[in-house]
PDB file of C-alpha atoms and ligand atoms in Angstrom:
ATOM      1  CA  MET G   1     110.076 174.842 100.421  1.00 66.00           C
ATOM      2  CA  PRO G   2     113.281 172.837  99.834  1.00 81.00           C
ATOM      3  CA  ASN G   3     112.862 169.098 100.269  1.00 93.00           C
ATOM      4  CA  TYR G   4     115.050 168.380 103.288  1.00 97.00           C
ATOM      5  CA  TYR G   5     114.040 164.720 103.229  1.00 97.00           C
ATOM      6  CA  LYS G   6     115.902 164.282  99.953  1.00 97.00           C
ATOM      7  CA  LYS G   7     118.680 166.665 100.818  1.00 97.00           C
ATOM      8  CA  LEU G   8     119.596 165.225 104.219  1.00 98.00           C
ATOM      9  CA  ILE G   9     118.917 161.498 103.812  1.00 98.00           C
ATOM     10  CA  VAL G  10     121.887 159.142 103.842  1.00 98.00           C
ATOM     11  CA  GLU G  11     121.331 157.074 100.714  1.00 97.00           C
ATOM     12  CA  PRO G  12     121.725 153.394 101.548  1.00 97.00           C
ATOM     13  CA  GLY G  13     125.164 152.209 100.559  1.00 92.00           C
ATOM     14  CA  SER G  14     126.648 155.708 100.268  1.00 93.00           C
ATOM     15  CA  LYS G  15     129.841 156.739 102.020  1.00 96.00           C
ATOM     16  CA  VAL G  16     129.242 159.741 104.215  1.00 97.00           C
ATOM     17  CA  LYS G  17     132.195 161.861 105.262  1.00 97.00           C
ATOM     18  CA  LEU G  18     131.073 164.137 108.059  1.00 98.00           C
ATOM     19  CA  ARG G  19     133.979 166.471 107.340  1.00 96.00           C
ATOM     20  CA  GLU G  20     132.222 167.323 104.090  1.00 97.00           C
ATOM     21  CA  ILE G  21     128.968 168.258 105.808  1.00 98.00           C
ATOM     22  CA  ASP G  22     128.554 171.734 107.279  1.00 98.00           C
ATOM     23  CA  PRO G  23     126.852 171.688 110.699  1.00 98.00           C
ATOM     24  CA  ASP G  24     126.135 175.395 110.180  1.00 98.00           C
ATOM     25  CA  TYR G  25     123.997 174.736 107.100  1.00 98.00           C
ATOM     26  CA  HIS G  26     120.579 176.343 107.355  1.00 97.00           C
ATOM     27  CA  GLY G  27     118.962 175.973 103.958  1.00 94.00           C
ATOM     28  CA  LYS G  28     117.159 178.876 102.385  1.00 93.00           C
ATOM     29  CA  HIS G  29     116.021 180.598 105.586  1.00 94.00           C
ATOM     30  CA  GLU G  30     118.349 183.116 107.167  1.00 95.00           C
ATOM     31  CA  SER G  31     117.018 183.223 110.705  1.00 96.00           C
ATOM     32  CA  HIS G  32     114.648 181.681 113.175  1.00 97.00           C
ATOM     33  CA  LYS G  33     112.302 184.576 112.537  1.00 96.00           C
ATOM     34  CA  GLU G  34     112.051 183.699 108.872  1.00 95.00           C
ATOM     35  CA  ALA G  35     111.538 180.006 109.558  1.00 97.00           C
ATOM     36  CA  ALA G  36     109.160 180.270 112.520  1.00 97.00           C
ATOM     37  CA  ALA G  37     105.898 180.224 110.555  1.00 97.00           C
ATOM     38  CA  THR G  38     106.972 177.151 108.577  1.00 97.00           C
ATOM     39  CA  ILE G  39     108.029 175.315 111.725  1.00 97.00           C
ATOM     40  CA  GLN G  40     104.672 176.144 113.305  1.00 97.00           C
ATOM     41  CA  LYS G  41     102.811 174.858 110.259  1.00 97.00           C
ATOM     42  CA  ASN G  42     104.814 171.620 110.346  1.00 97.00           C
ATOM     43  CA  LEU G  43     103.970 171.099 114.011  1.00 96.00           C
ATOM     44  CA  GLU G  44     100.257 171.617 113.381  1.00 97.00           C
ATOM     45  CA  LYS G  45     100.351 169.090 110.544  1.00 97.00           C
ATOM     46  CA  LEU G  46     102.268 166.620 112.701  1.00 97.00           C
ATOM     47  CA  ASP G  47      99.553 166.799 115.308  1.00 96.00           C
ATOM     48  CA  GLN G  48      96.832 166.115 112.727  1.00 97.00           C
ATOM     49  CA  LEU G  49      98.734 163.282 111.080  1.00 97.00           C
ATOM     50  CA  GLN G  50      99.504 161.630 114.391  1.00 97.00           C
ATOM     51  CA  TYR G  51      95.799 161.776 115.210  1.00 97.00           C
ATOM     52  CA  LEU G  52      95.125 159.852 112.008  1.00 97.00           C
ATOM     53  CA  MET G  53      97.732 157.269 112.908  1.00 97.00           C
ATOM     54  CA  TYR G  54      96.207 156.830 116.342  1.00 97.00           C
ATOM     55  CA  ALA G  55      92.706 156.457 114.909  1.00 97.00           C
ATOM     56  CA  GLU G  56      93.637 154.183 112.035  1.00 97.00           C
ATOM     57  CA  LYS G  57      95.906 151.915 114.108  1.00 96.00           C
ATOM     58  CA  LYS G  58      97.598 150.427 111.051  1.00 96.00           C
ATOM     59  CA  HIS G  59     100.956 152.141 111.218  1.00 97.00           C
ATOM     60  CA  SER G  60     103.523 153.027 113.817  1.00 98.00           C
ATOM     61  CA  LEU G  61     106.499 155.347 113.797  1.00 98.00           C
ATOM     62  CA  LEU G  62     109.854 154.959 115.509  1.00 98.00           C
ATOM     63  CA  ILE G  63     112.075 158.025 115.692  1.00 98.00           C
ATOM     64  CA  VAL G  64     115.675 157.531 116.785  1.00 98.00           C
ATOM     65  CA  LEU G  65     117.618 160.554 118.047  1.00 98.00           C
ATOM     66  CA  GLN G  66     121.375 160.345 118.271  1.00 98.00           C
ATOM     67  CA  GLY G  67     124.040 162.986 118.526  1.00 98.00           C
ATOM     68  CA  LEU G  68     127.009 164.124 120.513  1.00 96.00           C
ATOM     69  CA  ASP G  69     126.447 165.688 123.939  1.00 95.00           C
ATOM     70  CA  ALA G  70     124.539 168.968 123.623  1.00 96.00           C
ATOM     71  CA  GLY G  71     123.619 168.016 120.054  1.00 97.00           C
ATOM     72  CA  GLY G  72     119.976 168.868 120.738  1.00 97.00           C
ATOM     73  CA  LYS G  73     118.221 165.556 121.360  1.00 97.00           C
ATOM     74  CA  ASP G  74     116.268 166.972 124.285  1.00 96.00           C
ATOM     75  CA  GLY G  75     115.572 170.086 122.219  1.00 96.00           C
ATOM     76  CA  VAL G  76     113.959 168.049 119.436  1.00 98.00           C
ATOM     77  CA  VAL G  77     111.790 166.259 121.972  1.00 97.00           C
ATOM     78  CA  ARG G  78     110.737 169.569 123.481  1.00 95.00           C
ATOM     79  CA  HIS G  79     110.159 171.536 120.307  1.00 95.00           C
ATOM     80  CA  VAL G  80     109.102 168.994 117.706  1.00 94.00           C
ATOM     81  CA  ILE G  81     107.635 166.038 119.526  1.00 93.00           C
ATOM     82  CA  ALA G  82     105.887 168.017 122.257  1.00 88.00           C
ATOM     83  CA  GLY G  83     103.072 168.991 119.892  1.00 83.00           C
ATOM     84  CA  MET G  84     101.951 165.405 119.520  1.00 92.00           C
ATOM     85  CA  ASN G  85      99.223 163.828 121.611  1.00 92.00           C
ATOM     86  CA  PRO G  86     100.896 162.075 124.564  1.00 92.00           C
ATOM     87  CA  ALA G  87      98.149 159.441 124.586  1.00 91.00           C
ATOM     88  CA  ALA G  88      99.831 157.779 121.600  1.00 95.00           C
ATOM     89  CA  CYS G  89     103.361 159.060 121.823  1.00 96.00           C
ATOM     90  CA  ARG G  90     106.179 157.871 124.074  1.00 95.00           C
ATOM     91  CA  VAL G  91     109.653 159.220 124.636  1.00 97.00           C
ATOM     92  CA  VAL G  92     112.158 156.697 125.936  1.00 98.00           C
ATOM     93  CA  GLY G  93     115.659 157.657 127.037  1.00 98.00           C
ATOM     94  CA  PHE G  94     118.396 155.047 127.117  1.00 98.00           C
ATOM     95  CA  LYS G  95     121.105 155.520 129.724  1.00 97.00           C
ATOM     96  CA  GLN G  96     123.953 153.320 130.860  1.00 97.00           C
ATOM     97  CA  PRO G  97     122.662 149.761 130.966  1.00 98.00           C
ATOM     98  CA  THR G  98     121.864 148.212 134.325  1.00 98.00           C
ATOM     99  CA  ALA G  99     123.610 145.076 135.574  1.00 98.00           C
ATOM    100  CA  GLU G 100     120.594 143.037 134.523  1.00 98.00           C
ATOM    101  CA  GLU G 101     120.518 144.574 131.051  1.00 98.00           C
ATOM    102  CA  LEU G 102     124.202 143.820 130.618  1.00 98.00           C
ATOM    103  CA  GLU G 103     123.482 140.161 131.198  1.00 98.00           C
ATOM    104  CA  HIS G 104     121.389 140.082 128.021  1.00 98.00           C
ATOM    105  CA  ASP G 105     121.997 140.816 124.367  1.00 98.00           C
ATOM    106  CA  PHE G 106     122.113 144.555 123.607  1.00 98.00           C
ATOM    107  CA  LEU G 107     118.667 144.612 121.965  1.00 98.00           C
ATOM    108  CA  TRP G 108     116.906 143.012 124.908  1.00 98.00           C
ATOM    109  CA  ARG G 109     116.257 146.296 126.680  1.00 98.00           C
ATOM    110  CA  ILE G 110     115.231 148.035 123.467  1.00 98.00           C
ATOM    111  CA  HIS G 111     112.568 145.730 122.105  1.00 98.00           C
ATOM    112  CA  PRO G 112     109.859 146.315 124.759  1.00 98.00           C
ATOM    113  CA  HIS G 113     109.828 150.019 123.873  1.00 98.00           C
ATOM    114  CA  VAL G 114     109.152 149.845 120.130  1.00 98.00           C
ATOM    115  CA  PRO G 115     105.820 151.408 119.116  1.00 98.00           C
ATOM    116  CA  ALA G 116     102.567 149.457 118.907  1.00 97.00           C
ATOM    117  CA  ASN G 117     100.128 149.996 116.022  1.00 97.00           C
ATOM    118  CA  GLY G 118      98.901 153.555 116.092  1.00 97.00           C
ATOM    119  CA  GLU G 119     101.790 154.765 118.239  1.00 97.00           C
ATOM    120  CA  VAL G 120     104.829 156.980 117.890  1.00 98.00           C
ATOM    121  CA  ALA G 121     107.930 156.128 119.928  1.00 98.00           C
ATOM    122  CA  ILE G 122     110.903 158.431 120.213  1.00 98.00           C
ATOM    123  CA  PHE G 123     114.220 157.018 121.333  1.00 98.00           C
ATOM    124  CA  ASN G 124     116.470 159.574 122.998  1.00 98.00           C
ATOM    125  CA  ARG G 125     119.656 157.539 122.472  1.00 98.00           C
ATOM    126  CA  SER G 126     119.060 153.971 121.462  1.00 98.00           C
ATOM    127  CA  HIS G 127     120.577 150.644 120.482  1.00 98.00           C
ATOM    128  CA  TYR G 128     123.100 152.702 118.508  1.00 99.00           C
ATOM    129  CA  GLU G 129     124.927 153.505 121.755  1.00 98.00           C
ATOM    130  CA  ASP G 130     126.128 149.914 121.562  1.00 98.00           C
ATOM    131  CA  VAL G 131     128.207 150.772 118.503  1.00 98.00           C
ATOM    132  CA  LEU G 132     129.009 154.335 119.628  1.00 98.00           C
ATOM    133  CA  VAL G 133     130.001 154.883 123.263  1.00 98.00           C
ATOM    134  CA  VAL G 134     130.630 151.163 123.634  1.00 98.00           C
ATOM    135  CA  ARG G 135     133.008 151.137 120.673  1.00 98.00           C
ATOM    136  CA  VAL G 136     134.715 154.447 121.436  1.00 98.00           C
ATOM    137  CA  HIS G 137     135.380 153.468 125.055  1.00 98.00           C
ATOM    138  CA  LYS G 138     136.215 149.872 124.200  1.00 98.00           C
ATOM    139  CA  LEU G 139     133.595 148.579 126.636  1.00 98.00           C
ATOM    140  CA  VAL G 140     133.490 145.351 124.629  1.00 98.00           C
ATOM    141  CA  PRO G 141     136.049 143.964 122.147  1.00 98.00           C
ATOM    142  CA  LYS G 142     135.711 144.569 118.411  1.00 98.00           C
ATOM    143  CA  GLU G 143     134.549 140.979 117.828  1.00 98.00           C
ATOM    144  CA  VAL G 144     131.486 141.855 119.866  1.00 98.00           C
ATOM    145  CA  TRP G 145     130.567 145.289 118.470  1.00 98.00           C
ATOM    146  CA  SER G 146     131.415 144.760 114.820  1.00 98.00           C
ATOM    147  CA  PRO G 147     128.629 142.237 114.078  1.00 98.00           C
ATOM    148  CA  ARG G 148     126.138 144.599 115.687  1.00 98.00           C
ATOM    149  CA  TYR G 149     125.554 146.721 112.567  1.00 98.00           C
ATOM    150  CA  GLU G 150     124.116 143.707 110.794  1.00 98.00           C
ATOM    151  CA  GLN G 151     122.213 142.666 113.907  1.00 98.00           C
ATOM    152  CA  ILE G 152     120.719 146.156 114.091  1.00 99.00           C
ATOM    153  CA  ASN G 153     119.731 146.072 110.417  1.00 98.00           C
ATOM    154  CA  ARG G 154     117.975 142.766 110.912  1.00 98.00           C
ATOM    155  CA  PHE G 155     116.207 144.012 114.045  1.00 98.00           C
ATOM    156  CA  GLU G 156     114.969 147.122 112.268  1.00 98.00           C
ATOM    157  CA  ARG G 157     113.859 145.090 109.265  1.00 98.00           C
ATOM    158  CA  LEU G 158     111.838 142.899 111.589  1.00 98.00           C
ATOM    159  CA  LEU G 159     110.057 145.955 113.007  1.00 98.00           C
ATOM    160  CA  ALA G 160     109.391 147.327 109.540  1.00 98.00           C
ATOM    161  CA  SER G 161     108.158 144.124 107.955  1.00 97.00           C
ATOM    162  CA  GLU G 162     106.435 142.382 110.860  1.00 95.00           C
ATOM    163  CA  ASN G 163     104.745 145.372 112.379  1.00 92.00           C
ATOM    164  CA  ASN G 164     104.530 147.981 109.651  1.00 94.00           C
ATOM    165  CA  THR G 165     106.750 150.314 111.652  1.00 98.00           C
ATOM    166  CA  THR G 166     108.242 153.268 109.830  1.00 98.00           C
ATOM    167  CA  ILE G 167     111.667 154.138 111.183  1.00 98.00           C
ATOM    168  CA  LEU G 168     113.377 157.530 110.933  1.00 98.00           C
ATOM    169  CA  LYS G 169     116.826 158.047 112.419  1.00 98.00           C
ATOM    170  CA  PHE G 170     118.264 161.498 113.022  1.00 98.00           C
ATOM    171  CA  PHE G 171     121.912 162.238 113.675  1.00 98.00           C
ATOM    172  CA  LEU G 172     122.014 165.750 115.122  1.00 98.00           C
ATOM    173  CA  TYR G 173     125.332 167.064 113.922  1.00 98.00           C
ATOM    174  CA  ILE G 174     126.962 169.996 115.729  1.00 98.00           C
ATOM    175  CA  SER G 175     130.532 171.247 115.507  1.00 98.00           C
ATOM    176  CA  LYS G 176     133.036 170.872 118.319  1.00 98.00           C
ATOM    177  CA  GLU G 177     133.050 174.660 118.812  1.00 98.00           C
ATOM    178  CA  GLU G 178     129.268 174.768 119.030  1.00 98.00           C
ATOM    179  CA  GLN G 179     129.351 172.031 121.648  1.00 97.00           C
ATOM    180  CA  LEU G 180     131.751 174.029 123.803  1.00 97.00           C
ATOM    181  CA  ALA G 181     129.602 177.138 123.377  1.00 97.00           C
ATOM    182  CA  ARG G 182     126.528 175.174 124.524  1.00 96.00           C
ATOM    183  CA  PHE G 183     128.373 173.798 127.555  1.00 96.00           C
ATOM    184  CA  LYS G 184     129.322 177.378 128.415  1.00 96.00           C
ATOM    185  CA  GLN G 185     125.685 178.497 128.116  1.00 95.00           C
ATOM    186  CA  ARG G 186     124.701 175.739 130.533  1.00 94.00           C
ATOM    187  CA  LEU G 187     127.360 176.933 132.938  1.00 94.00           C
ATOM    188  CA  ASP G 188     125.839 180.404 132.927  1.00 95.00           C
ATOM    189  CA  ASP G 189     122.213 179.289 133.140  1.00 95.00           C
ATOM    190  CA  PRO G 190     121.040 178.309 136.646  1.00 95.00           C
ATOM    191  CA  LEU G 191     118.150 176.352 135.126  1.00 94.00           C
ATOM    192  CA  ARG G 192     120.498 174.076 133.244  1.00 91.00           C
ATOM    193  CA  GLN G 193     123.559 173.826 135.455  1.00 93.00           C
ATOM    194  CA  TRP G 194     122.331 170.463 136.671  1.00 93.00           C
ATOM    195  CA  LYS G 195     122.967 169.062 133.198  1.00 88.00           C
ATOM    196  CA  ILE G 196     126.705 169.650 133.357  1.00 91.00           C
ATOM    197  CA  SER G 197     129.015 166.813 134.204  1.00 90.00           C
ATOM    198  CA  ASP G 198     132.756 166.544 134.275  1.00 89.00           C
ATOM    199  CA  SER G 199     132.541 163.657 131.856  1.00 91.00           C
ATOM    200  CA  ASP G 200     130.897 165.874 129.223  1.00 91.00           C
ATOM    201  CA  TYR G 201     134.158 167.812 128.976  1.00 94.00           C
ATOM    202  CA  LYS G 202     136.301 164.668 129.119  1.00 95.00           C
ATOM    203  CA  GLU G 203     134.263 163.109 126.310  1.00 96.00           C
ATOM    204  CA  ARG G 204     135.491 165.917 124.043  1.00 97.00           C
ATOM    205  CA  GLU G 205     138.848 164.163 123.940  1.00 97.00           C
ATOM    206  CA  TYR G 206     137.097 161.328 122.127  1.00 98.00           C
ATOM    207  CA  TRP G 207     135.487 163.611 119.543  1.00 98.00           C
ATOM    208  CA  ASP G 208     137.324 162.137 116.558  1.00 98.00           C
ATOM    209  CA  GLY G 209     136.576 158.623 117.734  1.00 98.00           C
ATOM    210  CA  TYR G 210     132.874 159.453 117.929  1.00 98.00           C
ATOM    211  CA  ILE G 211     132.888 161.008 114.469  1.00 98.00           C
ATOM    212  CA  GLU G 212     134.496 157.876 113.060  1.00 98.00           C
ATOM    213  CA  ALA G 213     131.993 155.676 114.903  1.00 98.00           C
ATOM    214  CA  PHE G 214     129.070 157.801 113.667  1.00 98.00           C
ATOM    215  CA  GLU G 215     130.339 157.565 110.084  1.00 98.00           C
ATOM    216  CA  ASP G 216     130.314 153.788 110.350  1.00 98.00           C
ATOM    217  CA  VAL G 217     126.800 153.863 111.771  1.00 98.00           C
ATOM    218  CA  LEU G 218     125.580 156.076 108.916  1.00 98.00           C
ATOM    219  CA  ASN G 219     127.314 154.042 106.249  1.00 98.00           C
ATOM    220  CA  LYS G 220     126.380 150.606 107.516  1.00 98.00           C
ATOM    221  CA  THR G 221     122.875 151.092 108.883  1.00 98.00           C
ATOM    222  CA  SER G 222     121.080 153.515 106.590  1.00 98.00           C
ATOM    223  CA  THR G 223     118.600 151.280 104.784  1.00 98.00           C
ATOM    224  CA  GLU G 224     115.480 151.673 102.658  1.00 97.00           C
ATOM    225  CA  TYR G 225     113.341 150.650 105.598  1.00 98.00           C
ATOM    226  CA  ALA G 226     115.212 152.642 108.254  1.00 98.00           C
ATOM    227  CA  PRO G 227     117.105 155.572 106.767  1.00 98.00           C
ATOM    228  CA  TRP G 228     119.450 157.931 108.590  1.00 98.00           C
ATOM    229  CA  PHE G 229     119.311 161.695 108.171  1.00 98.00           C
ATOM    230  CA  VAL G 230     122.266 163.910 109.023  1.00 98.00           C
ATOM    231  CA  ILE G 231     120.723 167.066 110.457  1.00 98.00           C
ATOM    232  CA  PRO G 232     123.010 170.114 110.536  1.00 98.00           C
ATOM    233  CA  ALA G 233     122.222 171.202 114.081  1.00 98.00           C
ATOM    234  CA  ASN G 234     124.366 174.225 114.962  1.00 98.00           C
ATOM    235  CA  HIS G 235     121.231 176.303 114.381  1.00 98.00           C
ATOM    236  CA  LYS G 236     118.550 174.938 116.663  1.00 98.00           C
ATOM    237  CA  TRP G 237     115.774 176.437 114.549  1.00 98.00           C
ATOM    238  CA  PHE G 238     117.066 174.773 111.390  1.00 98.00           C
ATOM    239  CA  ARG G 239     117.303 171.470 113.226  1.00 98.00           C
ATOM    240  CA  ASN G 240     113.651 171.821 114.284  1.00 98.00           C
ATOM    241  CA  LEU G 241     112.607 172.896 110.801  1.00 98.00           C
ATOM    242  CA  ALA G 242     114.320 169.977 109.063  1.00 98.00           C
ATOM    243  CA  VAL G 243     113.254 167.304 111.561  1.00 98.00           C
ATOM    244  CA  SER G 244     109.641 168.474 111.597  1.00 97.00           C
ATOM    245  CA  GLN G 245     109.527 168.604 107.805  1.00 97.00           C
ATOM    246  CA  ILE G 246     110.957 165.102 107.423  1.00 98.00           C
ATOM    247  CA  ILE G 247     108.522 163.583 109.925  1.00 97.00           C
ATOM    248  CA  ARG G 248     105.608 165.455 108.388  1.00 97.00           C
ATOM    249  CA  ARG G 249     106.439 164.266 104.900  1.00 97.00           C
ATOM    250  CA  THR G 250     106.872 160.689 106.069  1.00 98.00           C
ATOM    251  CA  LEU G 251     103.515 160.631 107.830  1.00 97.00           C
ATOM    252  CA  LYS G 252     101.774 162.261 104.904  1.00 97.00           C
ATOM    253  CA  ASN G 253     103.059 159.615 102.514  1.00 97.00           C
ATOM    254  CA  MET G 254     101.438 156.908 104.611  1.00 97.00           C
ATOM    255  CA  ASN G 255      98.073 158.018 103.169  1.00 97.00           C
ATOM    256  CA  MET G 256      96.291 157.338 106.416  1.00 97.00           C
ATOM    257  CA  LYS G 257      92.549 157.653 106.701  1.00 97.00           C
ATOM    258  CA  LEU G 258      90.115 157.899 109.561  1.00 97.00           C
ATOM    259  CA  PRO G 259      88.368 154.566 109.983  1.00 96.00           C
ATOM    260  CA  PRO G 260      84.664 154.646 109.081  1.00 96.00           C
ATOM    261  CA  PRO G 261      82.234 154.691 112.009  1.00 95.00           C
ATOM    262  CA  THR G 262      81.478 151.219 113.355  1.00 95.00           C
ATOM    263  CA  VAL G 263      77.849 152.094 114.099  1.00 95.00           C
ATOM    264  CA  ASP G 264      74.890 153.333 112.081  1.00 96.00           C
ATOM    265  CA  LEU G 265      75.038 157.064 112.769  1.00 96.00           C
ATOM    266  CA  ALA G 266      71.548 157.745 111.420  1.00 96.00           C
ATOM    267  CA  GLU G 267      70.151 155.084 113.690  1.00 95.00           C
ATOM    268  CA  ILE G 268      71.986 156.473 116.740  1.00 95.00           C
ATOM    269  CA  ARG G 269      70.729 159.967 115.916  1.00 95.00           C
ATOM    270  CA  LYS G 270      67.196 158.743 115.606  1.00 93.00           C
ATOM    271  CA  GLN G 271      67.310 156.705 118.782  1.00 93.00           C
ATOM    272  CA  TYR G 272      68.990 159.162 121.102  1.00 94.00           C
ATOM    273  CA  HIS G 273      68.899 162.615 119.592  1.00 94.00           C
ATOM    274  CA  THR G 274      65.455 163.180 118.138  1.00 91.00           C
ATOM    275  CA  ALA G 275      63.218 165.548 120.078  1.00 85.00           C
ATOM    276  CA  ALA G 276      61.104 162.676 121.310  1.00 79.00           C
ATOM    277  CA  ALA G 277      64.069 160.600 122.496  1.00 80.00           C
ATOM    278  CA  GLU G 278      65.690 163.543 124.247  1.00 80.00           C
ATOM    279  CA  GLU G 279      62.441 164.421 125.983  1.00 82.00           C
ATOM    280  CA  GLN G 280      61.986 160.881 127.179  1.00 80.00           C
ATOM    281  CA  LYS G 281      65.463 160.831 128.683  1.00 72.00           C
ATOM    282  CA  SER G 282      65.232 164.211 130.417  1.00 71.00           C
TER     283      SER G 282
HETATM  284  P1  AMP C 301     122.323 161.480 128.991  1.00 71.40           P
HETATM  285  O1  AMP C 301     121.703 161.174 127.683  1.00 71.40           O
HETATM  286  O2  AMP C 301     123.106 162.766 128.993  1.00 71.40           O
HETATM  287  O3  AMP C 301     121.352 161.399 130.122  1.00 71.40           O
HETATM  288  O4  AMP C 301     123.436 160.375 129.286  1.00 71.40           O
HETATM  289  C1  AMP C 301     123.186 159.025 129.187  1.00 71.40           C
HETATM  290  C2  AMP C 301     124.518 158.331 129.169  1.00 71.40           C
HETATM  291  O5  AMP C 301     124.298 156.924 129.053  1.00 71.40           O
HETATM  292  C3  AMP C 301     125.406 158.745 128.043  1.00 71.40           C
HETATM  293  O6  AMP C 301     126.689 159.049 128.502  1.00 71.40           O
HETATM  294  C4  AMP C 301     125.425 157.523 127.141  1.00 71.40           C
HETATM  295  O7  AMP C 301     126.612 157.385 126.422  1.00 71.40           O
HETATM  296  C5  AMP C 301     125.232 156.405 128.143  1.00 71.40           C
HETATM  297  N1  AMP C 301     124.725 155.184 127.517  1.00 71.40           N
HETATM  298  C6  AMP C 301     123.549 155.030 126.856  1.00 71.40           C
HETATM  299  N2  AMP C 301     123.461 153.785 126.352  1.00 71.40           N
HETATM  300  C7  AMP C 301     124.592 153.140 126.692  1.00 71.40           C
HETATM  301  C8  AMP C 301     125.088 151.830 126.460  1.00 71.40           C
HETATM  302  N3  AMP C 301     124.393 150.924 125.761  1.00 71.40           N
HETATM  303  N4  AMP C 301     126.299 151.513 126.965  1.00 71.40           N
HETATM  304  C9  AMP C 301     127.006 152.419 127.660  1.00 71.40           C
HETATM  305  N5  AMP C 301     126.604 153.672 127.914  1.00 71.40           N
HETATM  306  C10 AMP C 301     125.404 154.038 127.438  1.00 71.40           C
HETATM  307 MG1   MG C 302     124.684 164.128 128.799  1.00 71.40          MG
END
């Protein structure tokens, strides 16, 4: 199995040019059919590893999903995250800020949603919108958004060092043609027509601006403690394969263990489960 963690990570300090990355890339598998068993195996392992995290309560995981419209953020939640136990897993979507949120610093609305010990949190959009849509649409002047990369790095370092949070950030990278094809599929699918908005099409005019803004995000905020991965996402199955493999590998490397029982099991057995004890209680 190729190591997609190594292949797709943005090395801290490197200069990514998205033009040089092929959103059609699909590794060694040729089709969903070929990859399906591996994806399934990854999902089973994810479930087991998350159970360990929940039981051990020493680690937490924050997954950030970003991408252009129709890039597959919801798809990753549905196909990769859905296998995890919802008791210790939260998906949080970040939309346009409310009036109250806008009266605070941009991280104010984010911080309450970071994962507690033992938890996994998935951000469907995130604090990165404040250097993406906000920059592309000039919602605040450059003097305001440009210091945010450093502010984000410091925020993420705080989560990693103070609370032992592992952070994985995925940029789901589709081509402009693939985006249009997905919009068209939505148009023809009664179950998904509700997702279409006029602004989705208008946003396409800003495509180059978004690509430039994403490149800055990748180049300025991929760190040892919170790396970015560029996931070629034109093939939904490859996207799911790569994301599930990267999360699986990350969790495995945490070397988590079930905590030992807090009670004397032999004693409990003797007291409540011997023939005599069970007879007495019945
Ligand atoms: P969706 O993810 O399709 O439900 O759309 C959510 C919308 O909220 C997107 O158009 C985002 O660009 C927008 N959004 C999210 N965060 C922010 C933010 N901090 N400032 C402005 N717009 C945002
Ligand atoms: Mg949308």
